[in-house]
GROMACS .gro file of C-alpha atoms in nm:
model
  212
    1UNK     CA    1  -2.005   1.062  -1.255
    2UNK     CA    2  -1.720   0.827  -1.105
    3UNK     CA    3  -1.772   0.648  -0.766
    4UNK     CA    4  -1.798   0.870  -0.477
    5UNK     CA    5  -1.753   0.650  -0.186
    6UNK     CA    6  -1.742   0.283  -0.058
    7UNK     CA    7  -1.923   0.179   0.235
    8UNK     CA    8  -1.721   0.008   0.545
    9UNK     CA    9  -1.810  -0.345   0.428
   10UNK     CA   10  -1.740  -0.250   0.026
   11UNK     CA   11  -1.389  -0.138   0.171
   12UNK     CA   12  -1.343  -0.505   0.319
   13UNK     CA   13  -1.450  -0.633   0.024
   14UNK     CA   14  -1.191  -0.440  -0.161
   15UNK     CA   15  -0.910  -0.523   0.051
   16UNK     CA   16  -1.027  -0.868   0.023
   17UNK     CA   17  -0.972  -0.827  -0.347
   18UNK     CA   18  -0.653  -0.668  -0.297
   19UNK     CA   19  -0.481  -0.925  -0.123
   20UNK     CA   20  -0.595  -1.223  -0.335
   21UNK     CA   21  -0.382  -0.974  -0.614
   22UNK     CA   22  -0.139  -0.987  -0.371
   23UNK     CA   23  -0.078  -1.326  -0.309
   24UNK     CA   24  -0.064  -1.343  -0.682
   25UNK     CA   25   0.255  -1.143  -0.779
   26UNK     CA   26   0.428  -1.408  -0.516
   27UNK     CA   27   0.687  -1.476  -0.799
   28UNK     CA   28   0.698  -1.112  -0.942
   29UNK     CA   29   0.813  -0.940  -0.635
   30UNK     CA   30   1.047  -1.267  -0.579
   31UNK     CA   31   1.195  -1.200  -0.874
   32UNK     CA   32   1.197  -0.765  -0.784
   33UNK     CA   33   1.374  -0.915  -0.491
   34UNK     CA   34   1.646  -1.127  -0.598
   35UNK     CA   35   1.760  -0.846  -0.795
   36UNK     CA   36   1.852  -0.649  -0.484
   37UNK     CA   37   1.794  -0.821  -0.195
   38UNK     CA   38   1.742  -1.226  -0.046
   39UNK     CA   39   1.420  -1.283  -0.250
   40UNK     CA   40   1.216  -1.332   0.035
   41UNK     CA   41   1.003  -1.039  -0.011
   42UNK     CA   42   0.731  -1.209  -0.244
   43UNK     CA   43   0.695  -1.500  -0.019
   44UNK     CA   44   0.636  -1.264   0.277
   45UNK     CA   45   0.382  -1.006   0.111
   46UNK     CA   46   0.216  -1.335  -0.008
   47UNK     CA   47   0.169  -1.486   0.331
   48UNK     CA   48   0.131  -1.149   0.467
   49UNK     CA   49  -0.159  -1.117   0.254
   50UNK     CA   50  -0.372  -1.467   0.241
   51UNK     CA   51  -0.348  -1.407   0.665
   52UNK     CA   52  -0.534  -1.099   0.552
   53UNK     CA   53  -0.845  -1.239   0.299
   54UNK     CA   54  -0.872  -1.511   0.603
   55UNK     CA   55  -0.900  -1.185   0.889
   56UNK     CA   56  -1.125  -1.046   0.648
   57UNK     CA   57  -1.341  -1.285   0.561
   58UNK     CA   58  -1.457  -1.394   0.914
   59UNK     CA   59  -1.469  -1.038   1.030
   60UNK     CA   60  -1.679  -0.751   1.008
   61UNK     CA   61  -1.555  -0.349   1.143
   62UNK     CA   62  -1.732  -0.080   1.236
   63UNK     CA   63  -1.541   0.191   1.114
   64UNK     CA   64  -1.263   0.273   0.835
   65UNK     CA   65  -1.026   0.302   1.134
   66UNK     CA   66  -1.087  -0.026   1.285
   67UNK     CA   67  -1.057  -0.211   0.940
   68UNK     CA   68  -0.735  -0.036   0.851
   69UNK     CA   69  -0.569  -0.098   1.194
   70UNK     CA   70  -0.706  -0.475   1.153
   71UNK     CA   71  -0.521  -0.519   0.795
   72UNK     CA   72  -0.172  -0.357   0.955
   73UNK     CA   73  -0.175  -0.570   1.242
   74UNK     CA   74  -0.263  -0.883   0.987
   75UNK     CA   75   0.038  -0.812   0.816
   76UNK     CA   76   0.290  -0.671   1.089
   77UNK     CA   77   0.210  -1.023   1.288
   78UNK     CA   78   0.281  -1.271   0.968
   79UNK     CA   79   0.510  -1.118   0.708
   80UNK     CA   80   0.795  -1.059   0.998
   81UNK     CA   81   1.103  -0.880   0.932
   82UNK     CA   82   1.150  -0.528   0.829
   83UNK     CA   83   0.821  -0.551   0.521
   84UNK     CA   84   0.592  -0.671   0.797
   85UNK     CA   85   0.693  -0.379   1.032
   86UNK     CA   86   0.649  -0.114   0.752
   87UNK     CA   87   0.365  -0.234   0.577
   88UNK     CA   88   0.223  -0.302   0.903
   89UNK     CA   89   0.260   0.059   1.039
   90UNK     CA   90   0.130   0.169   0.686
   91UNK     CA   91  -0.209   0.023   0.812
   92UNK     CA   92  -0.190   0.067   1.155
   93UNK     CA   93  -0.086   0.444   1.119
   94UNK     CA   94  -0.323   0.502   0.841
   95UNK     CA   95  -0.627   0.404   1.037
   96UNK     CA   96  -0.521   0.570   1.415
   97UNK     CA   97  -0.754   0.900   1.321
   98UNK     CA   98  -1.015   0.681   1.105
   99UNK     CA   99  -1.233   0.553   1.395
  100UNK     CA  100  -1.506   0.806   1.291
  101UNK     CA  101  -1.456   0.743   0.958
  102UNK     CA  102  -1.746   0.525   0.786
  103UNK     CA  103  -1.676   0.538   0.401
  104UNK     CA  104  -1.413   0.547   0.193
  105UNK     CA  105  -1.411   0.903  -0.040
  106UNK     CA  106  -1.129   1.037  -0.139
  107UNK     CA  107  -1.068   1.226   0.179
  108UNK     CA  108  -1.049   0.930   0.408
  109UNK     CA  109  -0.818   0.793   0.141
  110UNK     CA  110  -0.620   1.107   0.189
  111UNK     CA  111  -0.639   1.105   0.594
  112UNK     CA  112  -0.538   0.717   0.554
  113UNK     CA  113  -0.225   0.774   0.317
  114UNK     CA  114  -0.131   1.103   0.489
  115UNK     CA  115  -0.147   0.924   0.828
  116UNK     CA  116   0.059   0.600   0.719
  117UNK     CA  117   0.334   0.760   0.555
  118UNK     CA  118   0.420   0.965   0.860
  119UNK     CA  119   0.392   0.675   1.069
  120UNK     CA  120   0.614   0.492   0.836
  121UNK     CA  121   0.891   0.772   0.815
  122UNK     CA  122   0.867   0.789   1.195
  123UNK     CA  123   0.890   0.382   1.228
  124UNK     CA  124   1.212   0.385   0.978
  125UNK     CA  125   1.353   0.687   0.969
  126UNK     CA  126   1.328   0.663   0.582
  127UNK     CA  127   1.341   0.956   0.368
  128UNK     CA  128   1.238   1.027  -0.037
  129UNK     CA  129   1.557   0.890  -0.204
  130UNK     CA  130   1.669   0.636   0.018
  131UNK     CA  131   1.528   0.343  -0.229
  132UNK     CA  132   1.255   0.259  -0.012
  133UNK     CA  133   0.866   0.213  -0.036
  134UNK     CA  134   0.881   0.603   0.092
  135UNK     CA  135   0.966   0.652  -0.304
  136UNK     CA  136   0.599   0.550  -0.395
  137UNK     CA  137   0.424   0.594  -0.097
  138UNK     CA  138   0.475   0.975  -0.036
  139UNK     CA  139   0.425   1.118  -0.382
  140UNK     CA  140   0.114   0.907  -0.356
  141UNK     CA  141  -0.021   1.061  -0.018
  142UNK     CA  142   0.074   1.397  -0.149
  143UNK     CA  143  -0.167   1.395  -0.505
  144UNK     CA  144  -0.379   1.255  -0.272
  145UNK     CA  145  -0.400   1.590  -0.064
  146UNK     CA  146  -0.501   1.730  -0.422
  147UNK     CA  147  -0.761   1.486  -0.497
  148UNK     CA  148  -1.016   1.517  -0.171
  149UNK     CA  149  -1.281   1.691  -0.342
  150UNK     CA  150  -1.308   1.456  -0.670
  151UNK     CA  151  -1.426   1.088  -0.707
  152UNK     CA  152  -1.245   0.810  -0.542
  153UNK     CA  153  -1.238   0.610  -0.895
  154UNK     CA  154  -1.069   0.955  -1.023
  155UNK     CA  155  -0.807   0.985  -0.705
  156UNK     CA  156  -0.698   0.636  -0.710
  157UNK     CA  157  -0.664   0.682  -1.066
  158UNK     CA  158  -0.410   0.991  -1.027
  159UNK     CA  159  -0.275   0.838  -0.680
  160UNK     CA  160  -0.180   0.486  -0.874
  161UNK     CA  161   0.024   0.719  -1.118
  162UNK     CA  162   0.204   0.893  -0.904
  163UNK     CA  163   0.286   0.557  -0.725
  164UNK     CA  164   0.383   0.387  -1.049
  165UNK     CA  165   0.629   0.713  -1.104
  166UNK     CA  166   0.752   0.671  -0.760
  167UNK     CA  167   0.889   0.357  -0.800
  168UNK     CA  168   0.963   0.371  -1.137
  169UNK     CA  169   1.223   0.606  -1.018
  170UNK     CA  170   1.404   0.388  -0.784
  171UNK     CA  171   1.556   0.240  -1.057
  172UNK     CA  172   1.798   0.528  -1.050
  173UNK     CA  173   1.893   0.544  -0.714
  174UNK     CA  174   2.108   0.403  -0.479
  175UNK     CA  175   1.990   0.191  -0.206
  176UNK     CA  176   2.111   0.411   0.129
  177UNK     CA  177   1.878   0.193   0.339
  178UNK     CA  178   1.768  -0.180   0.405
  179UNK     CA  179   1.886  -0.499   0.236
  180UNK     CA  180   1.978  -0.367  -0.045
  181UNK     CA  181   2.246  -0.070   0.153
  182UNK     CA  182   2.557  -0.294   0.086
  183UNK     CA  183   2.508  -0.315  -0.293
  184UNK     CA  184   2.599  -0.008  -0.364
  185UNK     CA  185   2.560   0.119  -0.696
  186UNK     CA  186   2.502  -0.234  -0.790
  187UNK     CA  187   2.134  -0.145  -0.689
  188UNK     CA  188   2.079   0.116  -0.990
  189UNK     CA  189   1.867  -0.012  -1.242
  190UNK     CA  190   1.639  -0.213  -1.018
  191UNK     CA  191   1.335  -0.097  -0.866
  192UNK     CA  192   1.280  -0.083  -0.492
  193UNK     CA  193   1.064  -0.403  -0.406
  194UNK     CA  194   0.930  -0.220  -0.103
  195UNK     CA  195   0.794   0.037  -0.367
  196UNK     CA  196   0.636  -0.198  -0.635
  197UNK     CA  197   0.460  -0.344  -0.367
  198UNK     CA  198   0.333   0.015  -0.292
  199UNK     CA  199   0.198   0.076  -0.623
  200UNK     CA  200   0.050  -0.270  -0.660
  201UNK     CA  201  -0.191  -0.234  -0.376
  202UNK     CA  202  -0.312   0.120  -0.538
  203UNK     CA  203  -0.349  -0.054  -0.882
  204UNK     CA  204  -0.538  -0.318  -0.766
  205UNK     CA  205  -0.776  -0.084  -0.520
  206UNK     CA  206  -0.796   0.127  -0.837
  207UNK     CA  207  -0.915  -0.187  -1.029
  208UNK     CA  208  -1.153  -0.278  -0.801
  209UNK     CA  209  -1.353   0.048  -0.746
  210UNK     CA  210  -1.358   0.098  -1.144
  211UNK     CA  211  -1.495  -0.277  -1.139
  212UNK     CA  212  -1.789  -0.228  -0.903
   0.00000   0.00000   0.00000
């Protein structure tokens, strides 16, 4: 049987994992960047993300909720600019109905993905199509409405796909939002940075429970 659950503190330590990744694919998501946008969206995940293995390591939380909402405003205080308001309301949203929430199963997961996207549609306004991290991030939250009842290595499994498809589909579409608005058509063939980052984090959560 697959991994049921991770305590509070194994969440942490996940996260913890998650953003060392992070910081990691500095140059990849540069690169995702340039295509389409300034380039400056690697260099803010990255220090977005060491701010968050330093809040993590000296902290400990209570609940799923207080963790989440801990990571969100992590990153929504030192990526800046439009990433570190979305990917900050990702977490912060995610966790507002987590307070009572002390593992991670595939539920939580659910209530936490559920819960961000909705905050993030309502921060941005951004819709499935627009080229956005919306792409990846709602078909993800919506297999993971699917998934509540099986193990959490066997919903991130499915929830990383569906990610990966997500954004894998923003190659064909035309950037109606953000940076990369003015380009046009210029933007097909490039996938939404916003979205690759998306699917990253699920990979490397999905790494992390099948490693432990």
């Amino acid at each position: 049987m697959g991994k049921l659950n991770l305590t509070v503190d194994e969440t942490r330590e996940m996260f913890i994992y998650v953003a060392h990744k992070m910081v990691d694919c500095k140059d990849t998501l540069t690169q995702a960047d340039k295509a389409i946008g300034d380039g400056d969206h690697g260099v803010g995940m990255a220090r977005g993300f060491e701010a968050v293995c330093q809040k993590l390591d000296a902290q400990s939380f209570a609940s799923m909720g207080e963790l989440f909402k801990s990571i969100g405003t992590t990153l929504m205080m030192s990526i800046g600019g439009a990433a570190g308001a979305v990917f900050g309301t990702l977490f912060r949203g995610g966790g507002k109905n987590a307070d009572d929430l002390f593992e991670l199963d595939s539920r939580t997961l659910s209530v936490f993905l559920q819960d961000g996207l909705q905050a993030v549609k309502d921060r941005g306004n951004a819709k499935p199509g627009d080229k956005t991290m919306v792409d990846a991030l709602e078909p993800a939250a919506l297999k993971s409405a699917e998934l509540v009842a099986a193990p959490l290595n066997e919903a991130l499994k499915d929830i990383c796909e569906a990610a990966r498809q997500g954004m894998e589909k923003t190659k064909e579409m035309v950037a109606t939002l953000g940076k990369a608005k003015p380009l046009g058509t210029r933007s097909l063939g490039h996938a939404d940075p916003g979205s690759l980052s998306i699917y990253l984090i699920f990979k490397y959560m999905q790494d992390f429970v099948n490693e432990n």
